[in-house]
Amino acid sequence: MDNNNLEQITFGGGCFWCVESCFNMLKGVKSAISGYSGGHKDNPTYQEVCTGETGHAEVVQITYDPAVISYEQLMDVFFFLHDPTQLNRQGNDIGTQYRSVIYYKDAAEKAKAEEAIKVSQESGRWAGIYVTELTQFEKFWPAEQYHQGYYNENPTQPYCSAVVGPKIQKFKKHYGELGMLNEQ
């Protein structure tokens, strides 16, 4: 991976435990870090974000090599991993912290995100109107260390085994068949 040409993207698609774990499996992704973005509180904690009062979303910041994996491929994975038609929730996770959101850095990235939303919506993958927010990126706050790689460290935790594990298995089957996963 060429560290000189790495790019970053930050987005939220529900609970970051699943999103972060899946993106870290992809070829071309140097890192996927769980964190918070989009709110008004500096250095928020998980407990504060869970109240919904900070304005932050649970997000993942991905550092990737665009020579190996494209922005469009990352967007395809993003829309595969969560239901972008659910407003401020993903399944039983309810609140603005679980919103579907893409943080863009400039007008060109905003245009690419708008196109990705359009392509995904037209694909029919999800029935309904997408509610994914497009928001100017301002700041990313990494989540506490125990959230990083949470699923890998806690696969038998009840939420992980009931919700995250099945999503990861579906992801691995689909993107493994496409040859997009790192060798494990």
mmCIF file with all atom_site columns, N, CA and C in Angstrom, residues 30-103:
data_model
loop_
_atom_site.group_PDB
_atom_site.id
_atom_site.type_symbol
_atom_site.label_atom_id
_atom_site.label_alt_id
_atom_site.label_comp_id
_atom_site.label_asym_id
_atom_site.label_entity_id
_atom_site.label_seq_id
_atom_site.pdbx_PDB_ins_code
_atom_site.Cartn_x
_atom_site.Cartn_y
_atom_site.Cartn_z
_atom_site.occupancy
_atom_site.B_iso_or_equiv
_atom_site.pdbx_formal_charge
_atom_site.auth_seq_id
_atom_site.auth_comp_id
_atom_site.auth_asym_id
_atom_site.auth_atom_id
_atom_site.pdbx_PDB_model_num
ATOM 1   N N  . LYS A 1 30  ? -6.254  0.681  4.852  1.00 0.00 ? 30  LYS A N  1
ATOM 2   C CA . LYS A 1 30  ? -5.158  0.658  5.822  1.00 0.00 ? 30  LYS A CA 1
ATOM 3   C C  . LYS A 1 30  ? -5.707  0.582  7.238  1.00 0.00 ? 30  LYS A C  1
ATOM 4   N N  . SER A 1 31  ? -6.770  1.360  7.502  1.00 0.00 ? 31  SER A N  1
ATOM 5   C CA . SER A 1 31  ? -7.381  1.312  8.836  1.00 0.00 ? 31  SER A CA 1
ATOM 6   C C  . SER A 1 31  ? -8.811  1.798  8.764  1.00 0.00 ? 31  SER A C  1
ATOM 7   N N  . ALA A 1 32  ? -9.618  1.269  9.658  1.00 0.00 ? 32  ALA A N  1
ATOM 8   C CA . ALA A 1 32  ? -10.980 1.741  9.886  1.00 0.00 ? 32  ALA A CA 1
ATOM 9   C C  . ALA A 1 32  ? -11.074 1.937  11.392 1.00 0.00 ? 32  ALA A C  1
ATOM 10  N N  . ILE A 1 33  ? -11.333 3.166  11.803 1.00 0.00 ? 33  ILE A N  1
ATOM 11  C CA . ILE A 1 33  ? -11.318 3.517  13.226 1.00 0.00 ? 33  ILE A CA 1
ATOM 12  C C  . ILE A 1 33  ? -12.706 3.986  13.642 1.00 0.00 ? 33  ILE A C  1
ATOM 13  N N  . SER A 1 34  ? -13.218 3.388  14.711 1.00 0.00 ? 34  SER A N  1
ATOM 14  C CA . SER A 1 34  ? -14.510 3.792  15.259 1.00 0.00 ? 34  SER A CA 1
ATOM 15  C C  . SER A 1 34  ? -14.371 5.125  15.970 1.00 0.00 ? 34  SER A C  1
ATOM 16  N N  . GLY A 1 35  ? -15.396 5.970  15.836 1.00 0.00 ? 35  GLY A N  1
ATOM 17  C CA . GLY A 1 35  ? -15.361 7.259  16.504 1.00 0.00 ? 35  GLY A CA 1
ATOM 18  C C  . GLY A 1 35  ? -16.676 7.997  16.400 1.00 0.00 ? 35  GLY A C  1
ATOM 19  N N  . TYR A 1 36  ? -16.561 9.308  16.567 1.00 0.00 ? 36  TYR A N  1
ATOM 20  C CA . TYR A 1 36  ? -17.739 10.167 16.608 1.00 0.00 ? 36  TYR A CA 1
ATOM 21  C C  . TYR A 1 36  ? -17.496 11.395 15.730 1.00 0.00 ? 36  TYR A C  1
ATOM 22  N N  . SER A 1 37  ? -18.564 11.874 15.091 1.00 0.00 ? 37  SER A N  1
ATOM 23  C CA . SER A 1 37  ? -18.453 13.061 14.258 1.00 0.00 ? 37  SER A CA 1
ATOM 24  C C  . SER A 1 37  ? -19.824 13.694 14.111 1.00 0.00 ? 37  SER A C  1
ATOM 25  N N  . GLY A 1 38  ? -19.809 14.976 13.740 1.00 0.00 ? 38  GLY A N  1
ATOM 26  C CA . GLY A 1 38  ? -21.036 15.665 13.405 1.00 0.00 ? 38  GLY A CA 1
ATOM 27  C C  . GLY A 1 38  ? -21.747 16.374 14.535 1.00 0.00 ? 38  GLY A C  1
ATOM 28  N N  . GLY A 1 39  ? -21.164 16.351 15.725 1.00 0.00 ? 39  GLY A N  1
ATOM 29  C CA . GLY A 1 39  ? -21.826 16.973 16.865 1.00 0.00 ? 39  GLY A CA 1
ATOM 30  C C  . GLY A 1 39  ? -21.159 18.240 17.333 1.00 0.00 ? 39  GLY A C  1
ATOM 31  N N  . HIS A 1 40  ? -21.603 18.702 18.484 1.00 0.00 ? 40  HIS A N  1
ATOM 32  C CA . HIS A 1 40  ? -21.129 19.982 19.027 1.00 0.00 ? 40  HIS A CA 1
ATOM 33  C C  . HIS A 1 40  ? -20.263 19.826 20.270 1.00 0.00 ? 40  HIS A C  1
ATOM 34  N N  . LYS A 1 41  ? -20.036 18.611 20.749 1.00 0.00 ? 41  LYS A N  1
ATOM 35  C CA . LYS A 1 41  ? -19.263 18.386 21.976 1.00 0.00 ? 41  LYS A CA 1
ATOM 36  C C  . LYS A 1 41  ? -17.856 17.933 21.617 1.00 0.00 ? 41  LYS A C  1
ATOM 37  N N  . ASP A 1 42  ? -16.848 18.615 22.143 1.00 0.00 ? 42  ASP A N  1
ATOM 38  C CA . ASP A 1 42  ? -15.465 18.192 21.947 1.00 0.00 ? 42  ASP A CA 1
ATOM 39  C C  . ASP A 1 42  ? -15.177 16.954 22.798 1.00 0.00 ? 42  ASP A C  1
ATOM 40  N N  . ASN A 1 43  ? -14.356 16.062 22.239 1.00 0.00 ? 43  ASN A N  1
ATOM 41  C CA . ASN A 1 43  ? -13.930 14.841 22.940 1.00 0.00 ? 43  ASN A CA 1
ATOM 42  C C  . ASN A 1 43  ? -15.088 14.110 23.607 1.00 0.00 ? 43  ASN A C  1
ATOM 43  N N  . PRO A 1 44  ? -16.127 13.767 22.854 1.00 0.00 ? 44  PRO A N  1
ATOM 44  C CA . PRO A 1 44  ? -17.265 13.089 23.475 1.00 0.00 ? 44  PRO A CA 1
ATOM 45  C C  . PRO A 1 44  ? -16.903 11.677 23.911 1.00 0.00 ? 44  PRO A C  1
ATOM 46  N N  . THR A 1 45  ? -17.593 11.199 24.924 1.00 0.00 ? 45  THR A N  1
ATOM 47  C CA . THR A 1 45  ? -17.442 9.813  25.356 1.00 0.00 ? 45  THR A CA 1
ATOM 48  C C  . THR A 1 45  ? -18.590 8.996  24.767 1.00 0.00 ? 45  THR A C  1
ATOM 49  N N  . TYR A 1 46  ? -18.422 7.700  24.775 1.00 0.00 ? 46  TYR A N  1
ATOM 50  C CA . TYR A 1 46  ? -19.470 6.794  24.291 1.00 0.00 ? 46  TYR A CA 1
ATOM 51  C C  . TYR A 1 46  ? -20.767 7.024  25.060 1.00 0.00 ? 46  TYR A C  1
ATOM 52  N N  . GLN A 1 47  ? -20.654 7.148  26.372 1.00 0.00 ? 47  GLN A N  1
ATOM 53  C CA . GLN A 1 47  ? -21.847 7.355  27.195 1.00 0.00 ? 47  GLN A CA 1
ATOM 54  C C  . GLN A 1 47  ? -22.550 8.659  26.818 1.00 0.00 ? 47  GLN A C  1
ATOM 55  N N  . GLU A 1 48  ? -21.788 9.711  26.538 1.00 0.00 ? 48  GLU A N  1
ATOM 56  C CA . GLU A 1 48  ? -22.393 10.982 26.135 1.00 0.00 ? 48  GLU A CA 1
ATOM 57  C C  . GLU A 1 48  ? -23.068 10.879 24.776 1.00 0.00 ? 48  GLU A C  1
ATOM 58  N N  . VAL A 1 49  ? -22.413 10.223 23.828 1.00 0.00 ? 49  VAL A N  1
ATOM 59  C CA . VAL A 1 49  ? -22.983 10.077 22.490 1.00 0.00 ? 49  VAL A CA 1
ATOM 60  C C  . VAL A 1 49  ? -24.261 9.244  22.549 1.00 0.00 ? 49  VAL A C  1
ATOM 61  N N  . CYS A 1 50  ? -24.286 8.231  23.401 1.00 0.00 ? 50  CYS A N  1
ATOM 62  C CA . CYS A 1 50  ? -25.471 7.373  23.525 1.00 0.00 ? 50  CYS A CA 1
ATOM 63  C C  . CYS A 1 50  ? -26.703 8.120  24.017 1.00 0.00 ? 50  CYS A C  1
ATOM 64  N N  . THR A 1 51  ? -26.524 9.248  24.671 1.00 0.00 ? 51  THR A N  1
ATOM 65  C CA . THR A 1 51  ? -27.685 10.020 25.123 1.00 0.00 ? 51  THR A CA 1
ATOM 66  C C  . THR A 1 51  ? -28.393 10.704 23.960 1.00 0.00 ? 51  THR A C  1
ATOM 67  N N  . GLY A 1 52  ? -27.692 10.866 22.825 1.00 0.00 ? 52  GLY A N  1
ATOM 68  C CA . GLY A 1 52  ? -28.245 11.579 21.693 1.00 0.00 ? 52  GLY A CA 1
ATOM 69  C C  . GLY A 1 52  ? -28.163 13.091 21.826 1.00 0.00 ? 52  GLY A C  1
ATOM 70  N N  . GLU A 1 53  ? -27.597 13.571 22.927 1.00 0.00 ? 53  GLU A N  1
ATOM 71  C CA . GLU A 1 53  ? -27.576 15.010 23.185 1.00 0.00 ? 53  GLU A CA 1
ATOM 72  C C  . GLU A 1 53  ? -26.329 15.724 22.671 1.00 0.00 ? 53  GLU A C  1
ATOM 73  N N  . THR A 1 54  ? -25.331 14.992 22.193 1.00 0.00 ? 54  THR A N  1
ATOM 74  C CA . THR A 1 54  ? -24.100 15.624 21.699 1.00 0.00 ? 54  THR A CA 1
ATOM 75  C C  . THR A 1 54  ? -24.192 16.014 20.229 1.00 0.00 ? 54  THR A C  1
ATOM 76  N N  . GLY A 1 55  ? -25.165 15.457 19.522 1.00 0.00 ? 55  GLY A N  1
ATOM 77  C CA . GLY A 1 55  ? -25.276 15.687 18.085 1.00 0.00 ? 55  GLY A CA 1
ATOM 78  C C  . GLY A 1 55  ? -24.369 14.796 17.252 1.00 0.00 ? 55  GLY A C  1
ATOM 79  N N  . HIS A 1 56  ? -23.487 14.028 17.908 1.00 0.00 ? 56  HIS A N  1
ATOM 80  C CA . HIS A 1 56  ? -22.560 13.164 17.181 1.00 0.00 ? 56  HIS A CA 1
ATOM 81  C C  . HIS A 1 56  ? -23.239 11.886 16.694 1.00 0.00 ? 56  HIS A C  1
ATOM 82  N N  . ALA A 1 57  ? -22.702 11.356 15.604 1.00 0.00 ? 57  ALA A N  1
ATOM 83  C CA . ALA A 1 57  ? -23.072 10.034 15.114 1.00 0.00 ? 57  ALA A CA 1
ATOM 84  C C  . ALA A 1 57  ? -21.921 9.085  15.413 1.00 0.00 ? 57  ALA A C  1
ATOM 85  N N  . GLU A 1 58  ? -22.254 7.812  15.607 1.00 0.00 ? 58  GLU A N  1
ATOM 86  C CA . GLU A 1 58  ? -21.219 6.782  15.646 1.00 0.00 ? 58  GLU A CA 1
ATOM 87  C C  . GLU A 1 58  ? -20.746 6.636  14.201 1.00 0.00 ? 58  GLU A C  1
ATOM 88  N N  . VAL A 1 59  ? -19.455 6.800  13.985 1.00 0.00 ? 59  VAL A N  1
ATOM 89  C CA . VAL A 1 59  ? -18.901 6.776  12.632 1.00 0.00 ? 59  VAL A CA 1
ATOM 90  C C  . VAL A 1 59  ? -17.657 5.901  12.568 1.00 0.00 ? 59  VAL A C  1
ATOM 91  N N  . VAL A 1 60  ? -17.222 5.680  11.357 1.00 0.00 ? 60  VAL A N  1
ATOM 92  C CA . VAL A 1 60  ? -15.956 5.005  11.113 1.00 0.00 ? 60  VAL A CA 1
ATOM 93  C C  . VAL A 1 60  ? -15.168 5.880  10.149 1.00 0.00 ? 60  VAL A C  1
ATOM 94  N N  . GLN A 1 61  ? -13.908 6.131  10.496 1.00 0.00 ? 61  GLN A N  1
ATOM 95  C CA . GLN A 1 61  ? -13.026 6.873  9.604  1.00 0.00 ? 61  GLN A CA 1
ATOM 96  C C  . GLN A 1 61  ? -12.099 5.870  8.943  1.00 0.00 ? 61  GLN A C  1
ATOM 97  N N  . ILE A 1 62  ? -12.161 5.831  7.625  1.00 0.00 ? 62  ILE A N  1
ATOM 98  C CA . ILE A 1 62  ? -11.428 4.838  6.850  1.00 0.00 ? 62  ILE A CA 1
ATOM 99  C C  . ILE A 1 62  ? -10.281 5.515  6.114  1.00 0.00 ? 62  ILE A C  1
ATOM 100 N N  . THR A 1 63  ? -9.105  4.956  6.273  1.00 0.00 ? 63  THR A N  1
ATOM 101 C CA . THR A 1 63  ? -7.928  5.385  5.525  1.00 0.00 ? 63  THR A CA 1
ATOM 102 C C  . THR A 1 63  ? -7.670  4.300  4.489  1.00 0.00 ? 63  THR A C  1
ATOM 103 N N  . TYR A 1 64  ? -7.628  4.699  3.218  1.00 0.00 ? 64  TYR A N  1
ATOM 104 C CA . TYR A 1 64  ? -7.545  3.699  2.151  1.00 0.00 ? 64  TYR A CA 1
ATOM 105 C C  . TYR A 1 64  ? -6.648  4.162  1.009  1.00 0.00 ? 64  TYR A C  1
ATOM 106 N N  . ASP A 1 65  ? -6.247  3.183  0.213  1.00 0.00 ? 65  ASP A N  1
ATOM 107 C CA . ASP A 1 65  ? -5.430  3.439  -0.965 1.00 0.00 ? 65  ASP A CA 1
ATOM 108 C C  . ASP A 1 65  ? -6.338  3.380  -2.194 1.00 0.00 ? 65  ASP A C  1
ATOM 109 N N  . PRO A 1 66  ? -6.612  4.528  -2.824 1.00 0.00 ? 66  PRO A N  1
ATOM 110 C CA . PRO A 1 66  ? -7.527  4.530  -3.965 1.00 0.00 ? 66  PRO A CA 1
ATOM 111 C C  . PRO A 1 66  ? -6.991  3.777  -5.185 1.00 0.00 ? 66  PRO A C  1
ATOM 112 N N  . ALA A 1 67  ? -5.712  3.410  -5.173 1.00 0.00 ? 67  ALA A N  1
ATOM 113 C CA . ALA A 1 67  ? -5.178  2.589  -6.260 1.00 0.00 ? 67  ALA A CA 1
ATOM 114 C C  . ALA A 1 67  ? -5.593  1.128  -6.101 1.00 0.00 ? 67  ALA A C  1
ATOM 115 N N  . VAL A 1 68  ? -6.056  0.776  -4.880 1.00 0.00 ? 68  VAL A N  1
ATOM 116 C CA . VAL A 1 68  ? -6.449  -0.609 -4.603 1.00 0.00 ? 68  VAL A CA 1
ATOM 117 C C  . VAL A 1 68  ? -7.959  -0.738 -4.478 1.00 0.00 ? 68  VAL A C  1
ATOM 118 N N  . ILE A 1 69  ? -8.590  0.219  -3.823 1.00 0.00 ? 69  ILE A N  1
ATOM 119 C CA . ILE A 1 69  ? -10.044 0.208  -3.633 1.00 0.00 ? 69  ILE A CA 1
ATOM 120 C C  . ILE A 1 69  ? -10.573 1.621  -3.885 1.00 0.00 ? 69  ILE A C  1
ATOM 121 N N  . SER A 1 70  ? -11.603 1.696  -4.688 1.00 0.00 ? 70  SER A N  1
ATOM 122 C CA . SER A 1 70  ? -12.114 3.010  -5.088 1.00 0.00 ? 70  SER A CA 1
ATOM 123 C C  . SER A 1 70  ? -13.130 3.557  -4.078 1.00 0.00 ? 70  SER A C  1
ATOM 124 N N  . TYR A 1 71  ? -13.348 4.845  -4.166 1.00 0.00 ? 71  TYR A N  1
ATOM 125 C CA . TYR A 1 71  ? -14.384 5.512  -3.375 1.00 0.00 ? 71  TYR A CA 1
ATOM 126 C C  . TYR A 1 71  ? -15.737 4.842  -3.637 1.00 0.00 ? 71  TYR A C  1
ATOM 127 N N  . GLU A 1 72  ? -16.019 4.555  -4.909 1.00 0.00 ? 72  GLU A N  1
ATOM 128 C CA . GLU A 1 72  ? -17.282 3.933  -5.284 1.00 0.00 ? 72  GLU A CA 1
ATOM 129 C C  . GLU A 1 72  ? -17.436 2.548  -4.662 1.00 0.00 ? 72  GLU A C  1
ATOM 130 N N  . GLN A 1 73  ? -16.348 1.778  -4.602 1.00 0.00 ? 73  GLN A N  1
ATOM 131 C CA . GLN A 1 73  ? -16.410 0.459  -3.949 1.00 0.00 ? 73  GLN A CA 1
ATOM 132 C C  . GLN A 1 73  ? -16.667 0.606  -2.451 1.00 0.00 ? 73  GLN A C  1
ATOM 133 N N  . LEU A 1 74  ? -16.028 1.594  -1.830 1.00 0.00 ? 74  LEU A N  1
ATOM 134 C CA . LEU A 1 74  ? -16.272 1.833  -0.405 1.00 0.00 ? 74  LEU A CA 1
ATOM 135 C C  . LEU A 1 74  ? -17.729 2.211  -0.170 1.00 0.00 ? 74  LEU A C  1
ATOM 136 N N  . MET A 1 75  ? -18.286 3.021  -1.051 1.00 0.00 ? 75  MET A N  1
ATOM 137 C CA . MET A 1 75  ? -19.692 3.409  -0.927 1.00 0.00 ? 75  MET A CA 1
ATOM 138 C C  . MET A 1 75  ? -20.608 2.202  -1.091 1.00 0.00 ? 75  MET A C  1
ATOM 139 N N  . ASP A 1 76  ? -20.253 1.298  -2.009 1.00 0.00 ? 76  ASP A N  1
ATOM 140 C CA . ASP A 1 76  ? -21.060 0.087  -2.192 1.00 0.00 ? 76  ASP A CA 1
ATOM 141 C C  . ASP A 1 76  ? -21.080 -0.726 -0.899 1.00 0.00 ? 76  ASP A C  1
ATOM 142 N N  . VAL A 1 77  ? -19.931 -0.860 -0.254 1.00 0.00 ? 77  VAL A N  1
ATOM 143 C CA . VAL A 1 77  ? -19.857 -1.589 1.014  1.00 0.00 ? 77  VAL A CA 1
ATOM 144 C C  . VAL A 1 77  ? -20.673 -0.863 2.082  1.00 0.00 ? 77  VAL A C  1
ATOM 145 N N  . PHE A 1 78  ? -20.537 0.447  2.157  1.00 0.00 ? 78  PHE A N  1
ATOM 146 C CA . PHE A 1 78  ? -21.280 1.254  3.120  1.00 0.00 ? 78  PHE A CA 1
ATOM 147 C C  . PHE A 1 78  ? -22.777 0.989  2.998  1.00 0.00 ? 78  PHE A C  1
ATOM 148 N N  . PHE A 1 79  ? -23.299 1.027  1.785  1.00 0.00 ? 79  PHE A N  1
ATOM 149 C CA . PHE A 1 79  ? -24.731 0.812  1.595  1.00 0.00 ? 79  PHE A CA 1
ATOM 150 C C  . PHE A 1 79  ? -25.137 -0.649 1.742  1.00 0.00 ? 79  PHE A C  1
ATOM 151 N N  . PHE A 1 80  ? -24.192 -1.566 1.631  1.00 0.00 ? 80  PHE A N  1
ATOM 152 C CA . PHE A 1 80  ? -24.461 -2.983 1.880  1.00 0.00 ? 80  PHE A CA 1
ATOM 153 C C  . PHE A 1 80  ? -24.631 -3.239 3.380  1.00 0.00 ? 80  PHE A C  1
ATOM 154 N N  . LEU A 1 81  ? -23.856 -2.526 4.196  1.00 0.00 ? 81  LEU A N  1
ATOM 155 C CA . LEU A 1 81  ? -23.792 -2.814 5.633  1.00 0.00 ? 81  LEU A CA 1
ATOM 156 C C  . LEU A 1 81  ? -24.918 -2.228 6.477  1.00 0.00 ? 81  LEU A C  1
ATOM 157 N N  . HIS A 1 82  ? -25.666 -1.292 5.944  1.00 0.00 ? 82  HIS A N  1
ATOM 158 C CA . HIS A 1 82  ? -26.744 -0.712 6.742  1.00 0.00 ? 82  HIS A CA 1
ATOM 159 C C  . HIS A 1 82  ? -27.921 -0.340 5.840  1.00 0.00 ? 82  HIS A C  1
ATOM 160 N N  . ASP A 1 83  ? -29.055 -0.124 6.457  1.00 0.00 ? 83  ASP A N  1
ATOM 161 C CA . ASP A 1 83  ? -30.261 0.248  5.725  1.00 0.00 ? 83  ASP A CA 1
ATOM 162 C C  . ASP A 1 83  ? -30.383 1.771  5.707  1.00 0.00 ? 83  ASP A C  1
ATOM 163 N N  . PRO A 1 84  ? -30.065 2.404  4.570  1.00 0.00 ? 84  PRO A N  1
ATOM 164 C CA . PRO A 1 84  ? -30.073 3.855  4.492  1.00 0.00 ? 84  PRO A CA 1
ATOM 165 C C  . PRO A 1 84  ? -31.469 4.463  4.397  1.00 0.00 ? 84  PRO A C  1
ATOM 166 N N  . THR A 1 85  ? -32.503 3.634  4.490  1.00 0.00 ? 85  THR A N  1
ATOM 167 C CA . THR A 1 85  ? -33.874 4.149  4.461  1.00 0.00 ? 85  THR A CA 1
ATOM 168 C C  . THR A 1 85  ? -34.438 4.339  5.866  1.00 0.00 ? 85  THR A C  1
ATOM 169 N N  . GLN A 1 86  ? -33.687 3.936  6.886  1.00 0.00 ? 86  GLN A N  1
ATOM 170 C CA . GLN A 1 86  ? -34.153 4.072  8.270  1.00 0.00 ? 86  GLN A CA 1
ATOM 171 C C  . GLN A 1 86  ? -33.623 5.374  8.856  1.00 0.00 ? 86  GLN A C  1
ATOM 172 N N  . LEU A 1 87  ? -34.522 6.246  9.270  1.00 0.00 ? 87  LEU A N  1
ATOM 173 C CA . LEU A 1 87  ? -34.139 7.533  9.826  1.00 0.00 ? 87  LEU A CA 1
ATOM 174 C C  . LEU A 1 87  ? -33.757 7.386  11.294 1.00 0.00 ? 87  LEU A C  1
ATOM 175 N N  . ASN A 1 88  ? -32.515 7.766  11.603 1.00 0.00 ? 88  ASN A N  1
ATOM 176 C CA . ASN A 1 88  ? -32.022 7.792  12.989 1.00 0.00 ? 88  ASN A CA 1
ATOM 177 C C  . ASN A 1 88  ? -32.155 6.448  13.700 1.00 0.00 ? 88  ASN A C  1
ATOM 178 N N  . ARG A 1 89  ? -31.852 5.398  12.969 1.00 0.00 ? 89  ARG A N  1
ATOM 179 C CA . ARG A 1 89  ? -31.870 4.063  13.580 1.00 0.00 ? 89  ARG A CA 1
ATOM 180 C C  . ARG A 1 89  ? -31.260 3.045  12.629 1.00 0.00 ? 89  ARG A C  1
ATOM 181 N N  . GLN A 1 90  ? -30.883 1.920  13.203 1.00 0.00 ? 90  GLN A N  1
ATOM 182 C CA . GLN A 1 90  ? -30.538 0.716  12.460 1.00 0.00 ? 90  GLN A CA 1
ATOM 183 C C  . GLN A 1 90  ? -31.075 -0.431 13.285 1.00 0.00 ? 90  GLN A C  1
ATOM 184 N N  . GLY A 1 91  ? -32.132 -1.051 12.805 1.00 0.00 ? 91  GLY A N  1
ATOM 185 C CA . GLY A 1 91  ? -32.760 -2.136 13.558 1.00 0.00 ? 91  GLY A CA 1
ATOM 186 C C  . GLY A 1 91  ? -33.231 -1.640 14.911 1.00 0.00 ? 91  GLY A C  1
ATOM 187 N N  . ASN A 1 92  ? -32.780 -2.319 15.968 1.00 0.00 ? 92  ASN A N  1
ATOM 188 C CA . ASN A 1 92  ? -33.181 -1.938 17.322 1.00 0.00 ? 92  ASN A CA 1
ATOM 189 C C  . ASN A 1 92  ? -32.339 -0.816 17.911 1.00 0.00 ? 92  ASN A C  1
ATOM 190 N N  . ASP A 1 93  ? -31.306 -0.370 17.204 1.00 0.00 ? 93  ASP A N  1
ATOM 191 C CA . ASP A 1 93  ? -30.489 0.762  17.655 1.00 0.00 ? 93  ASP A CA 1
ATOM 192 C C  . ASP A 1 93  ? -31.185 2.036  17.197 1.00 0.00 ? 93  ASP A C  1
ATOM 193 N N  . ILE A 1 94  ? -31.728 2.785  18.149 1.00 0.00 ? 94  ILE A N  1
ATOM 194 C CA . ILE A 1 94  ? -32.534 3.956  17.822 1.00 0.00 ? 94  ILE A CA 1
ATOM 195 C C  . ILE A 1 94  ? -31.911 5.210  18.414 1.00 0.00 ? 94  ILE A C  1
ATOM 196 N N  . GLY A 1 95  ? -31.847 6.258  17.608 1.00 0.00 ? 95  GLY A N  1
ATOM 197 C CA . GLY A 1 95  ? -31.324 7.552  18.042 1.00 0.00 ? 95  GLY A CA 1
ATOM 198 C C  . GLY A 1 95  ? -30.516 8.189  16.940 1.00 0.00 ? 95  GLY A C  1
ATOM 199 N N  . THR A 1 96  ? -30.332 9.506  17.039 1.00 0.00 ? 96  THR A N  1
ATOM 200 C CA . THR A 1 96  ? -29.594 10.230 15.997 1.00 0.00 ? 96  THR A CA 1
ATOM 201 C C  . THR A 1 96  ? -28.153 9.762  15.874 1.00 0.00 ? 96  THR A C  1
ATOM 202 N N  . GLN A 1 97  ? -27.610 9.164  16.937 1.00 0.00 ? 97  GLN A N  1
ATOM 203 C CA . GLN A 1 97  ? -26.237 8.678  16.881 1.00 0.00 ? 97  GLN A CA 1
ATOM 204 C C  . GLN A 1 97  ? -26.086 7.491  15.913 1.00 0.00 ? 97  GLN A C  1
ATOM 205 N N  . TYR A 1 98  ? -27.205 6.896  15.505 1.00 0.00 ? 98  TYR A N  1
ATOM 206 C CA . TYR A 1 98  ? -27.168 5.762  14.574 1.00 0.00 ? 98  TYR A CA 1
ATOM 207 C C  . TYR A 1 98  ? -27.596 6.160  13.157 1.00 0.00 ? 98  TYR A C  1
ATOM 208 N N  . ARG A 1 99  ? -27.620 7.457  12.867 1.00 0.00 ? 99  ARG A N  1
ATOM 209 C CA . ARG A 1 99  ? -28.083 7.922  11.560 1.00 0.00 ? 99  ARG A CA 1
ATOM 210 C C  . ARG A 1 99  ? -27.137 7.496  10.439 1.00 0.00 ? 99  ARG A C  1
ATOM 211 N N  . SER A 1 100 ? -27.693 7.454  9.262  1.00 0.00 ? 100 SER A N  1
ATOM 212 C CA . SER A 1 100 ? -26.928 7.189  8.048  1.00 0.00 ? 100 SER A CA 1
ATOM 213 C C  . SER A 1 100 ? -26.374 8.524  7.570  1.00 0.00 ? 100 SER A C  1
ATOM 214 N N  . VAL A 1 101 ? -25.042 8.639  7.509  1.00 0.00 ? 101 VAL A N  1
ATOM 215 C CA . VAL A 1 101 ? -24.438 9.923  7.169  1.00 0.00 ? 101 VAL A CA 1
ATOM 216 C C  . VAL A 1 101 ? -23.092 9.729  6.475  1.00 0.00 ? 101 VAL A C  1
ATOM 217 N N  . ILE A 1 102 ? -22.865 10.564 5.477  1.00 0.00 ? 102 ILE A N  1
ATOM 218 C CA . ILE A 1 102 ? -21.571 10.606 4.799  1.00 0.00 ? 102 ILE A CA 1
ATOM 219 C C  . ILE A 1 102 ? -21.009 12.001 5.025  1.00 0.00 ? 102 ILE A C  1
ATOM 220 N N  . TYR A 1 103 ? -19.796 12.064 5.555  1.00 0.00 ? 103 TYR A N  1
ATOM 221 C CA . TYR A 1 103 ? -19.120 13.348 5.767  1.00 0.00 ? 103 TYR A CA 1
ATOM 222 C C  . TYR A 1 103 ? -18.172 13.581 4.600  1.00 0.00 ? 103 TYR A C  1
#
